[in-house]
CSV table of C-alpha atoms in Angstrom, one decimal:
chain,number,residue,atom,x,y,z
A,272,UNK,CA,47.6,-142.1,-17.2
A,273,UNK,CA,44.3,-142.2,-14.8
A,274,UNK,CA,41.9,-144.8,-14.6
A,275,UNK,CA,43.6,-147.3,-17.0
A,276,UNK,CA,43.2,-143.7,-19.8
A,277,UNK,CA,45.7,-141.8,-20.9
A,278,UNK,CA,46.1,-138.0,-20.3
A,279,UNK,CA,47.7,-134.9,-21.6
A,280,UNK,CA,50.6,-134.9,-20.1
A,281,UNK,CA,50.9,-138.7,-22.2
A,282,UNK,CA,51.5,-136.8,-25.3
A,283,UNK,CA,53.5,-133.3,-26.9
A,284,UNK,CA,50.6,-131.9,-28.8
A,285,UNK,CA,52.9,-129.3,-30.2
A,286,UNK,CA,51.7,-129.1,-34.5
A,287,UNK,CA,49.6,-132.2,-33.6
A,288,UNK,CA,46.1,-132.1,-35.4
A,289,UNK,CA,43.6,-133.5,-32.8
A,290,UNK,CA,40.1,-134.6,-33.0
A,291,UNK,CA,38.3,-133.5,-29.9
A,292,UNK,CA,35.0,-134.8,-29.4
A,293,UNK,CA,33.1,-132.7,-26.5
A,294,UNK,CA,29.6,-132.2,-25.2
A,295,UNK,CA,28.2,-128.9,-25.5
A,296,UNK,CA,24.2,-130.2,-26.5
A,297,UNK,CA,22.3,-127.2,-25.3
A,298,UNK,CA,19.1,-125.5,-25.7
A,299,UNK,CA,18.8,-123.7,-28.4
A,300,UNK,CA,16.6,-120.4,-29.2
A,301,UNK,CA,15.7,-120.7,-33.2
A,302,UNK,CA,14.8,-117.6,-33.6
A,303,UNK,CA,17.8,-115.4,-32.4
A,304,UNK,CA,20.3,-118.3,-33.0
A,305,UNK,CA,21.4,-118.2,-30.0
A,306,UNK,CA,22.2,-120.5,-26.9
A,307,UNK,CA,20.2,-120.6,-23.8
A,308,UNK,CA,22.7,-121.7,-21.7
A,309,UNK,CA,25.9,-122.1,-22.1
A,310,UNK,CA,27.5,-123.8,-18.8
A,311,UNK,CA,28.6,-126.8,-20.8
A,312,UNK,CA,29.9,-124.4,-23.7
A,313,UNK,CA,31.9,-122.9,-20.4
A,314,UNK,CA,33.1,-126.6,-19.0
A,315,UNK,CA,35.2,-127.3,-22.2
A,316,UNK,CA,36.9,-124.2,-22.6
A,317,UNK,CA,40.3,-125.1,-19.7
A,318,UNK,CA,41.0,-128.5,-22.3
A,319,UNK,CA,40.6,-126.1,-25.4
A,320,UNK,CA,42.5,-123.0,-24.0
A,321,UNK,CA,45.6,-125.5,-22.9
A,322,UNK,CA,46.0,-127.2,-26.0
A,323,UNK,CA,45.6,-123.9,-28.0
A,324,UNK,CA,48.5,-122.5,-26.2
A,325,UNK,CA,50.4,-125.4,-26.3
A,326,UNK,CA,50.5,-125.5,-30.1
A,327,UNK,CA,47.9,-128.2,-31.2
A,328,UNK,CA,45.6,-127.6,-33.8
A,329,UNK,CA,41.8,-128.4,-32.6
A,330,UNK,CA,39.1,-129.7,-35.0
A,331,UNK,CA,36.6,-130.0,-32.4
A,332,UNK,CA,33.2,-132.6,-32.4
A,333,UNK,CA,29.9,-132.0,-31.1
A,334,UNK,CA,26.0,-132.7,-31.4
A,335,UNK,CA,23.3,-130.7,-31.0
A,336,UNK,CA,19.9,-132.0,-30.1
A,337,UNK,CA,18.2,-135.5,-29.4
A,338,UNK,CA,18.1,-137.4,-32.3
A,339,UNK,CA,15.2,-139.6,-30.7
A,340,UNK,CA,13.0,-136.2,-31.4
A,341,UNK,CA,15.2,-135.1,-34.6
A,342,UNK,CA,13.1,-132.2,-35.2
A,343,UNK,CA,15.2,-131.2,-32.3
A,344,UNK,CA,18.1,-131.0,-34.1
A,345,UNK,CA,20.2,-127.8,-34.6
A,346,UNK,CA,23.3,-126.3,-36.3
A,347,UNK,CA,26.4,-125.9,-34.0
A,348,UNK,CA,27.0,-121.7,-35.4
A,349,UNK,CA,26.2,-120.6,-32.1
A,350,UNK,CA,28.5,-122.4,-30.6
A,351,UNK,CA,31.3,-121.6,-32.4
A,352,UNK,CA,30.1,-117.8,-31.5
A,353,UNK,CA,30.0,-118.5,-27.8
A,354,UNK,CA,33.6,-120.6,-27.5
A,355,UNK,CA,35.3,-117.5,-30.0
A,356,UNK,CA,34.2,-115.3,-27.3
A,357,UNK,CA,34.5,-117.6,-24.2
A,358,UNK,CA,38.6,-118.1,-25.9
A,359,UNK,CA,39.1,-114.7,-26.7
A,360,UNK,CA,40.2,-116.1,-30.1
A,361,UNK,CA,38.2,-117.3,-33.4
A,362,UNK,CA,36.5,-120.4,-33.4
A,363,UNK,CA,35.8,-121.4,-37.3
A,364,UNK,CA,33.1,-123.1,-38.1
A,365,UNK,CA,32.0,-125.2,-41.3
A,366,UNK,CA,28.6,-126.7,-42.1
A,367,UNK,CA,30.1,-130.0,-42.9
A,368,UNK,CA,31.1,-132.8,-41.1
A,369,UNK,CA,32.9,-134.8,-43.2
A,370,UNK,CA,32.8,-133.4,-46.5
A,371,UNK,CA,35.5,-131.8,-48.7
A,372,UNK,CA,35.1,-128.5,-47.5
A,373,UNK,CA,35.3,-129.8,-44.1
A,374,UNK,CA,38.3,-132.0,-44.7
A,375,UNK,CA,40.0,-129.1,-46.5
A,376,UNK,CA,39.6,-127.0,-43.5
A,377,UNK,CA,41.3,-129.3,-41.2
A,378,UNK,CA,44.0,-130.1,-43.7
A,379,UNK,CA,44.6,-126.0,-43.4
A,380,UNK,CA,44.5,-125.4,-39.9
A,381,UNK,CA,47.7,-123.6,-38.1
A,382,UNK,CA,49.2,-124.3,-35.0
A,383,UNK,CA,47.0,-123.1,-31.9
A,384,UNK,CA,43.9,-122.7,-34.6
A,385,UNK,CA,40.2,-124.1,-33.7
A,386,UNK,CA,37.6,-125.1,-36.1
A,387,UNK,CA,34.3,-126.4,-35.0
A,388,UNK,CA,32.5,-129.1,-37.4
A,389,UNK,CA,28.5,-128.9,-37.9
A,390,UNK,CA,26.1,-130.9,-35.7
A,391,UNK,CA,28.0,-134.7,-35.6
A,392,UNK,CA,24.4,-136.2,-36.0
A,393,UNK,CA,23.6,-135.0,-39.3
A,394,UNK,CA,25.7,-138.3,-40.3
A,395,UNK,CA,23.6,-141.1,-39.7
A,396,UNK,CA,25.6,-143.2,-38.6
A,397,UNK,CA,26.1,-140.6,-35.0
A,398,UNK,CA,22.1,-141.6,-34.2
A,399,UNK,CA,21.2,-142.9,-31.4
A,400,UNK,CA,18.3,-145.0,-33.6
A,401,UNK,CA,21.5,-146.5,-35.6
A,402,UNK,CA,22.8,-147.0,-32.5
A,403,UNK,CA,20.0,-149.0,-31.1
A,404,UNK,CA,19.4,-150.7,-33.9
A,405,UNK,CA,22.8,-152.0,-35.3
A,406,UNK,CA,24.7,-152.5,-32.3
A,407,UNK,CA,28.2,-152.0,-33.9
A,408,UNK,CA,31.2,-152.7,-32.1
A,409,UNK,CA,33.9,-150.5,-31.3
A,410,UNK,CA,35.8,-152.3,-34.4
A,411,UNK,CA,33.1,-152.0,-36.7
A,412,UNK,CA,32.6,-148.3,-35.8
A,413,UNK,CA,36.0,-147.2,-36.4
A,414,UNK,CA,35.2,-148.4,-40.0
A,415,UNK,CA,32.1,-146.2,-40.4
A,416,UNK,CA,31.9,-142.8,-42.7
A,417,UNK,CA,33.1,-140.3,-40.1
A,418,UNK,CA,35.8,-142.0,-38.9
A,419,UNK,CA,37.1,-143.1,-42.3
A,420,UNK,CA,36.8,-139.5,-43.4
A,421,UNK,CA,38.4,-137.7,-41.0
A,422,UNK,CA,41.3,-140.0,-39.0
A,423,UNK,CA,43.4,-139.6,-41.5
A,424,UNK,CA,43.7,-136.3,-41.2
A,425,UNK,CA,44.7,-136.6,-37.5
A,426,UNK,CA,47.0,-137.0,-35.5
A,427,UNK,CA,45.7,-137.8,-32.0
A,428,UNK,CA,42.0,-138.4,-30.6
A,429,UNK,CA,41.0,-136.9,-27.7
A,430,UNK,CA,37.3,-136.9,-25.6
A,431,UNK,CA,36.2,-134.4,-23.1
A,432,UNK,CA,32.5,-135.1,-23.5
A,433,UNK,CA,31.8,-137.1,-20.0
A,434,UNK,CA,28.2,-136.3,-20.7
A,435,UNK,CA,28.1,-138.5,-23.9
A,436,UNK,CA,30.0,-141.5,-22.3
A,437,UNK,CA,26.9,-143.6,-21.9
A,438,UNK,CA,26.4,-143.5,-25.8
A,439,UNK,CA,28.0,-146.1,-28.1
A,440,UNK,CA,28.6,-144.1,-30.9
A,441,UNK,CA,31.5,-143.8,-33.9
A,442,UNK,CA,32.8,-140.1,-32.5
A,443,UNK,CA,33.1,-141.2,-29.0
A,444,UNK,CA,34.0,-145.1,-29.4
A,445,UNK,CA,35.4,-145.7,-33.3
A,446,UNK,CA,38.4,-143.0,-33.0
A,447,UNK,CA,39.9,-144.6,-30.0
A,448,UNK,CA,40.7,-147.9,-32.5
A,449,UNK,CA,42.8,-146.0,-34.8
A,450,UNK,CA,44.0,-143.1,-33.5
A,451,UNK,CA,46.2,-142.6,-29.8
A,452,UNK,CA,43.8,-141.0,-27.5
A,453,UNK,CA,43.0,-139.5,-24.2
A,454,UNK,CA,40.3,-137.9,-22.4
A,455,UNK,CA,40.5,-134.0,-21.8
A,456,UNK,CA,40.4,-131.9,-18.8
A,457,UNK,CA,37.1,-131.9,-17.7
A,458,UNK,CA,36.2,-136.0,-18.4
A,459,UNK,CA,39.0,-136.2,-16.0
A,460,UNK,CA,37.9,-134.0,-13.2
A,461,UNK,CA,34.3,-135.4,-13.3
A,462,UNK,CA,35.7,-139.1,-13.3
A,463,UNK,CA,37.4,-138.1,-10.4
A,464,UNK,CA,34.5,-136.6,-8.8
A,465,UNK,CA,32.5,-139.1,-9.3
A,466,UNK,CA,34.6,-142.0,-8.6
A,467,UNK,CA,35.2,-140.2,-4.7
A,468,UNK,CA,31.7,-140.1,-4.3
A,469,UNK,CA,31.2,-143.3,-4.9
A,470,UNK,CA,33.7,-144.6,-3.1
A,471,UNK,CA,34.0,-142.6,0.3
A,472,UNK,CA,31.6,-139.9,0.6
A,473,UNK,CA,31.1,-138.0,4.0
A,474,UNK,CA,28.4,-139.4,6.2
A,475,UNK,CA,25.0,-139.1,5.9
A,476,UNK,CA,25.1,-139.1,2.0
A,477,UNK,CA,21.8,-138.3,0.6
A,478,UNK,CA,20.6,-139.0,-3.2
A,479,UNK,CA,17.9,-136.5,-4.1
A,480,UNK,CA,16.0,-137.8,-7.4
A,481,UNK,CA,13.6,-136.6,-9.4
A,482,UNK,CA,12.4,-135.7,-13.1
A,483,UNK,CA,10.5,-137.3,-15.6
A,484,UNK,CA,13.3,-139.6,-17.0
A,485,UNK,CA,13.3,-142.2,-14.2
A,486,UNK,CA,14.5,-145.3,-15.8
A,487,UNK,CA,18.2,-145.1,-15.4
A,488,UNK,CA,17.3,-143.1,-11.6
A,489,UNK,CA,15.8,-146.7,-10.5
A,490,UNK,CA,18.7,-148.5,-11.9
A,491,UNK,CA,21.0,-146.1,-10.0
A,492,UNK,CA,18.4,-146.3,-6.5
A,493,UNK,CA,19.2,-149.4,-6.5
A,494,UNK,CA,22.8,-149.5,-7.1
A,495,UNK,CA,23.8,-146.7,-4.4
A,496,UNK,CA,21.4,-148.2,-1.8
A,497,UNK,CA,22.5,-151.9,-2.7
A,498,UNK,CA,26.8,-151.3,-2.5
A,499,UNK,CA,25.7,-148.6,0.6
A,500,UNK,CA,26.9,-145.5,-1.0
A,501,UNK,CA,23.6,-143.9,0.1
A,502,UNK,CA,22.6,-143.7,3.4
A,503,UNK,CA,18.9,-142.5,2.4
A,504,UNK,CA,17.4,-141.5,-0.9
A,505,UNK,CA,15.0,-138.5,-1.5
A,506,UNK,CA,12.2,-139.4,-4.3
A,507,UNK,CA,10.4,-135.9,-6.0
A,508,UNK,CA,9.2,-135.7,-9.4
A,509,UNK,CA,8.0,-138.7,-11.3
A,510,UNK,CA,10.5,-141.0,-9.5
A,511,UNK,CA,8.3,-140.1,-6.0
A,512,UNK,CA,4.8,-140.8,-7.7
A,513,UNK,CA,6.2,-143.8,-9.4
A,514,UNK,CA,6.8,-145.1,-5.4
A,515,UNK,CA,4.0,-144.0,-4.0
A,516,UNK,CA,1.8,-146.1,-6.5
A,517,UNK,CA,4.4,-148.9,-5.4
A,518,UNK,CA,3.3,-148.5,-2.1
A,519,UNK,CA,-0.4,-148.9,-3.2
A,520,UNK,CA,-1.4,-144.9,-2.7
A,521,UNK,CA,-3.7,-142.8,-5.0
A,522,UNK,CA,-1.3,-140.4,-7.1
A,523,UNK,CA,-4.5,-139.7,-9.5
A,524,UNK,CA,-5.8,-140.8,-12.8
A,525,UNK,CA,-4.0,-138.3,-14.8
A,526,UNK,CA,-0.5,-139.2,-13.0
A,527,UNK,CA,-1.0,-142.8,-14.0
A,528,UNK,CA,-1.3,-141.8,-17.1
A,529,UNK,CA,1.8,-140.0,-17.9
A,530,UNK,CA,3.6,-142.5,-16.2
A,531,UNK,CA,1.8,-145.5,-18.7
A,532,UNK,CA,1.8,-143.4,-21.9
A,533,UNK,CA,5.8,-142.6,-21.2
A,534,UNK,CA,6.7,-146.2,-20.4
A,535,UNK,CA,7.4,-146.4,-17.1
A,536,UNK,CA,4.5,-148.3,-16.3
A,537,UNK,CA,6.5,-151.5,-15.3
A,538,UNK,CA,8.1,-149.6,-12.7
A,539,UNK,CA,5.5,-149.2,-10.5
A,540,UNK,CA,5.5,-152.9,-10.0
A,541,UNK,CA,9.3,-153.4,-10.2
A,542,UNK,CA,9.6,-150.6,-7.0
A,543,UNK,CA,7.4,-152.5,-5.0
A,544,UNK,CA,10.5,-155.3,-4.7
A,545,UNK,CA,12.7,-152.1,-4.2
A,546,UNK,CA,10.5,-150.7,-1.1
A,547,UNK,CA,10.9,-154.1,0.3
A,548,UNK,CA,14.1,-153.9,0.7
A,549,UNK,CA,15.0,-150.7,1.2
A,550,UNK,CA,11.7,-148.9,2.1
A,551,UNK,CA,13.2,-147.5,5.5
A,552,UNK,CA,15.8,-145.6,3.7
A,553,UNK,CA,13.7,-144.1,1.0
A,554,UNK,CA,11.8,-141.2,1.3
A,555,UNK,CA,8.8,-140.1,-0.6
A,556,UNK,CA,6.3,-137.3,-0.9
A,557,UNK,CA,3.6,-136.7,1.8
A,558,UNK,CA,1.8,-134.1,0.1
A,559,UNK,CA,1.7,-133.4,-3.8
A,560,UNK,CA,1.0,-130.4,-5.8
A,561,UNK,CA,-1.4,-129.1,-9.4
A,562,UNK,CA,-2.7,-127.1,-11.2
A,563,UNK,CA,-6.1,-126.2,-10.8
A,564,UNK,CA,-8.1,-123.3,-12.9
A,565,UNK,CA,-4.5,-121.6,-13.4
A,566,UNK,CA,-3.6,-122.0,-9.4
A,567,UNK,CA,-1.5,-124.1,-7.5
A,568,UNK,CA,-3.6,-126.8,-5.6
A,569,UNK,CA,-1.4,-129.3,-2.8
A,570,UNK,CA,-3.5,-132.5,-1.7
A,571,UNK,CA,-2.2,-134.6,2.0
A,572,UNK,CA,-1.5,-138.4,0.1
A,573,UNK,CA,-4.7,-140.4,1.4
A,574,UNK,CA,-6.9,-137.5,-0.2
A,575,UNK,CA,-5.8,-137.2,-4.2
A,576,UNK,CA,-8.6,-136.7,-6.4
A,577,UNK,CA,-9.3,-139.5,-8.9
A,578,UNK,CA,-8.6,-137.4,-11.6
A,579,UNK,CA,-5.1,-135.8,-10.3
A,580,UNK,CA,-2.0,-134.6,-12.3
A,581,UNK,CA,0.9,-134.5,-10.1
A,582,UNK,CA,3.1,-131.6,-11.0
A,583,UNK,CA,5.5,-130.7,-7.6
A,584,UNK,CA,5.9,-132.0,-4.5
A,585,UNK,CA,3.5,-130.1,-1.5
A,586,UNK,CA,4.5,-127.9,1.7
A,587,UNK,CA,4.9,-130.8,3.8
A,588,UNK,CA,7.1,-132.8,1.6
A,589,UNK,CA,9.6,-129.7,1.0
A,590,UNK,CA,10.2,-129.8,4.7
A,591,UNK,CA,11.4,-133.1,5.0
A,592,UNK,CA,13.3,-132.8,2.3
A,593,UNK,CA,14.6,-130.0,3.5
A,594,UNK,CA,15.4,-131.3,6.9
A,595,UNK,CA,16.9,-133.9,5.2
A,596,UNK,CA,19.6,-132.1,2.6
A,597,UNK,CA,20.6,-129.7,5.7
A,598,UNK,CA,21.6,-132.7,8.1
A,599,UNK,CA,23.4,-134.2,5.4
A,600,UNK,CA,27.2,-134.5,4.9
A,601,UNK,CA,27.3,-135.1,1.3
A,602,UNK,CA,24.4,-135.2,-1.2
A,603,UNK,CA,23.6,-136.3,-4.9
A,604,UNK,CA,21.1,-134.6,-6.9
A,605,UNK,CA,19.7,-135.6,-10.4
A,606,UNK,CA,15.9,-134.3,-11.5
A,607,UNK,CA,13.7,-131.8,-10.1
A,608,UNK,CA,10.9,-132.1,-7.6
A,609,UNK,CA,8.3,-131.2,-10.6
A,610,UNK,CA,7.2,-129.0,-13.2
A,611,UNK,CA,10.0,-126.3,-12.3
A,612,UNK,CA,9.5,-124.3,-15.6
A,613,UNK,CA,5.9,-123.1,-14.5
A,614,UNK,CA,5.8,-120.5,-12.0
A,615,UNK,CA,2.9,-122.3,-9.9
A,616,UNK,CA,4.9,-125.7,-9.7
A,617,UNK,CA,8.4,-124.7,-9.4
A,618,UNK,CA,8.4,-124.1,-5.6
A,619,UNK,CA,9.6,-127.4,-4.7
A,620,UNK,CA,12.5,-127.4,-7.0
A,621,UNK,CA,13.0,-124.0,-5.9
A,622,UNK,CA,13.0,-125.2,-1.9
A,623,UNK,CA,14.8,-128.2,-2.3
A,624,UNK,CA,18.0,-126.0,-4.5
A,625,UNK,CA,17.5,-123.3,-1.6
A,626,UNK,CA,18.6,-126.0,0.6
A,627,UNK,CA,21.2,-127.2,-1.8
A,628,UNK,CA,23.0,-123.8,-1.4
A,629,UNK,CA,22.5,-123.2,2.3
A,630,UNK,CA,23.9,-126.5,3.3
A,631,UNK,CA,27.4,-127.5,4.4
A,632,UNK,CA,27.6,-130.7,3.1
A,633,UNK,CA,29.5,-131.6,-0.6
A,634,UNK,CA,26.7,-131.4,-3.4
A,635,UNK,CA,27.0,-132.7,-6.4
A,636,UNK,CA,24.0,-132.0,-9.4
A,637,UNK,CA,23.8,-133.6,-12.4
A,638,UNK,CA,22.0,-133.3,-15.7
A,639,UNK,CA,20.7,-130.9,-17.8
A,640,UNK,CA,17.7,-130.0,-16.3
A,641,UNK,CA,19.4,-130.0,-12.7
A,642,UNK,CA,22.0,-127.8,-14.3
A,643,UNK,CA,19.5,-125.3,-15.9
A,644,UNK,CA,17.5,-125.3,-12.3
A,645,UNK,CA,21.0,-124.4,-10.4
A,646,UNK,CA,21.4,-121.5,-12.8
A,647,UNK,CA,17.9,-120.8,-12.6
A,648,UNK,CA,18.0,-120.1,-8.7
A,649,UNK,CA,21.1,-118.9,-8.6
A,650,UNK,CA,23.1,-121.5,-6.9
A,651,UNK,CA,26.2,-121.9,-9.5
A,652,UNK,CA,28.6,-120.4,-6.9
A,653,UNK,CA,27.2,-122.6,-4.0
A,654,UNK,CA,26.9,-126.2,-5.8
A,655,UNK,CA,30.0,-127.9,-4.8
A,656,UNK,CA,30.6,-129.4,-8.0
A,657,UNK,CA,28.1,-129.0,-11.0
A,658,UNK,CA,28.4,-132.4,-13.4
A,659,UNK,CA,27.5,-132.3,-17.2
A,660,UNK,CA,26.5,-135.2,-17.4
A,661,UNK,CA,23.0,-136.3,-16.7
A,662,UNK,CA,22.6,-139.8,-18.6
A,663,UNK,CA,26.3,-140.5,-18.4
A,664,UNK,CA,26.5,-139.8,-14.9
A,665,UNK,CA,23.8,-142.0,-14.2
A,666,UNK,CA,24.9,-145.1,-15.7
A,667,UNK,CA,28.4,-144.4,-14.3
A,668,UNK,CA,27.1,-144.5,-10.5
A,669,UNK,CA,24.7,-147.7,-11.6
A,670,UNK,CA,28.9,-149.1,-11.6
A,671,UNK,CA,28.5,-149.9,-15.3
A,672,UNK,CA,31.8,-149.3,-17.5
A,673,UNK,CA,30.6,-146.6,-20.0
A,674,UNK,CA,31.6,-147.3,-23.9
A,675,UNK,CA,33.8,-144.2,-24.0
A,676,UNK,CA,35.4,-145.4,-21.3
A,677,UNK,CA,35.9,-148.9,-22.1
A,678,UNK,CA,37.2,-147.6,-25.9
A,679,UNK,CA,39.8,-145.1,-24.0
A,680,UNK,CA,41.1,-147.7,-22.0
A,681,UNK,CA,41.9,-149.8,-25.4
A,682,UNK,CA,43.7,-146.9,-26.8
A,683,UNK,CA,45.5,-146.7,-23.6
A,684,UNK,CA,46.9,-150.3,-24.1
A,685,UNK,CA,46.9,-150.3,-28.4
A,686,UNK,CA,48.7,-146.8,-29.0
């Protein structure tokens, strides 16, 4: 046992049916149904390929797709085709959840067989909208359709899906109240990760942020610079032009904009308390970057146009952050400097990952599109340790207790 959760080596899995709930949300290419990336596909496979050998019989949970933008939502069949290959072995698969024909196939599985179940948030109940609206408790969710349907025909629980541990949902959090349970392989190398980073990195540590989620990065900016696990914080991306209106400079009409219409607009004014306090250890864009007439346009801060759309951070900026990253002795990275998937704004996530790899210090990246920029510039081998998680990961370093964490931990003292 580890962290106050149970492990493993806390259970013979020999013949055991377990119910493995992992991450492996990627993006998906509709029309060759196939997988764009599979890093987190890659992540699970040590957990799967030791219980495999070891006898158990894996029925394993995932979800595909945001369920805030549903039309997002896809099938798990690729999946199934990428672990199969990934294991060297067959990976069934079933478009069901918790039906009959899925419930058959369980009830048929052989020692050391897989079967993958469809897309977890087909069942409404696995939504992040029923999850923000009903606020069940652990209790009530072990009580919901897919636990109902499917503990029975278990044995043990088990959840590798670290990336998911920040959602309070019946696959992650209702198992754990019925069913003995432990975390898999990879949730406990990241916990571990994580945890040592928090708690005694190397000096300088360095938190680079970026991207155009920035709610839970301001949560965590003020977290790591409040307890002093960050000795400085790098702001690119949204995060940086959300400061620098903070700070009272013009980041353009059109910047403003996105920031309002994606509401982050109270952030602005909740920074400028933020910058009070820690101002001399944050460090924020000089220079930005657009798009003008289908070329790449940089502007000095103090000379914007009204009408600006902030898409990268400028030469100047990439320098210090640069400078930065290399005289660092551990550093954090969540976000990209910009708009990284267009060729004319991409050079500042491109710079800033260039440093990432030529650097000695530990690096740690997190999130999925931190993940897909890593593989993107070809930095897999040179990242010190990628993490899956982005939200997760996020809310764990803010020092909150994730639900999946919090519903392991009772399984640890109930079973």
């Amino acid at each position: 046992m580890r962290f106050g959760i149970k492990t493993i080596e806390d259970f013979d899995v020999k013949g055991k049916t377990i119910l493995c709930r992992l991450d492996m949300n990627q993006p998906v290419n509709r029309e060759t149904d196939t997988l764009n990336s599979i890093v987190r596909i890659k992540a699970c496979v040590p957990t799967l390929k030791e219980l495999t050998e070891k006898g158990a019989k894996l029925v394993l949970m995932a979800h595909q797709g945001s369920d805030i933008e549903y039309k997002n939502f896809y099938c798990t069949r690729p999946h199934a085709k990428v672990l199969s290959e990934l294991l060297g072995q067959e990976v069934k698969w079933i478009d069901d959840v918790v039906g009959p024909t899925a419930r058959q196939m369980i009830k048929d599985l052989k020692e050391g067989e897989i079967l993958l179940l469809d897309n977890v948030r087909y069942v409404s109940e696995e939504q992040t909208l029923f999850e923000l609206k009903l606020h069940l408790s652990h209790e009530e969710q072990a009580k919901t359709l897919m636990v109902e349907k499917l503990a029975p025909l278990a044995d043990l629980y088990m959840c590798d899906a670290f990336a998911a541990a920040h959602r309070d949902q019946p696959s992650l959090c209702g198992f754990e109240y019925v069913l003995p349970s432990f975390m898999g392989r990879l949730f406990e190398k990241e916990y571990c990760v994580i945890s040592e980073l928090m708690e005694q990195p190397a000096r300088p540590c360095t938190f680079v942020l970026g991207g155009a989620k920035i709610s839970d990065a301001f949560l965590m900016m003020e977290t790591v610079l409040g307890n002093g696990c960050a000795d400085r914080v790098i702001a690119g991306g949204v995060v940086g032009q959300v400061l620098l209106a903070a700070k009272g400079e013009n980041i353009g009409s059109s910047s403003l904009d996105f920031i309002v219409d994606h509401g982050y607009g109270e952030y602005i004014e909740k920074s400028k308390a933020t910058l009070e306090k820690y101002g001399d250890k944050i460090i924020v864009p000089v220079d930005l970057a657009t798009m003008e007439g289908g070329e790449r346009k940089e502007y000095k801060i103090g000379e914007i146009p009204a009408d600006f759309n902030g898409m990268d951070i400028g030469e100047e900026t990439m320098k210090i952050f640069k400078e930065t990253i290399m005289t660092s002795k551990t550093v954090f990275v969540n976000g990209p400097m910009g708009v990284f998937e267009v060729d004319a704004t991409e050079k500042g996530t491109k710079e800033v990952w260039d440093a990432l790899g030529a650097t000695e210090a530990y690096t740690v990246v997190g999130g999925g599109d931190s993940i897909t920029a890593t593989t993107k510039y070809g930095k897999t081998e040179q990242i010190s340790y990628i993490c899956t998680g982005g939200g997760a990961l996020i809310r764990f370093l803010t020092g909150e207790e994730l639900p999946v964490v919090k519903a392991l931990r009772h399984a640890a003292k109930t079973f």
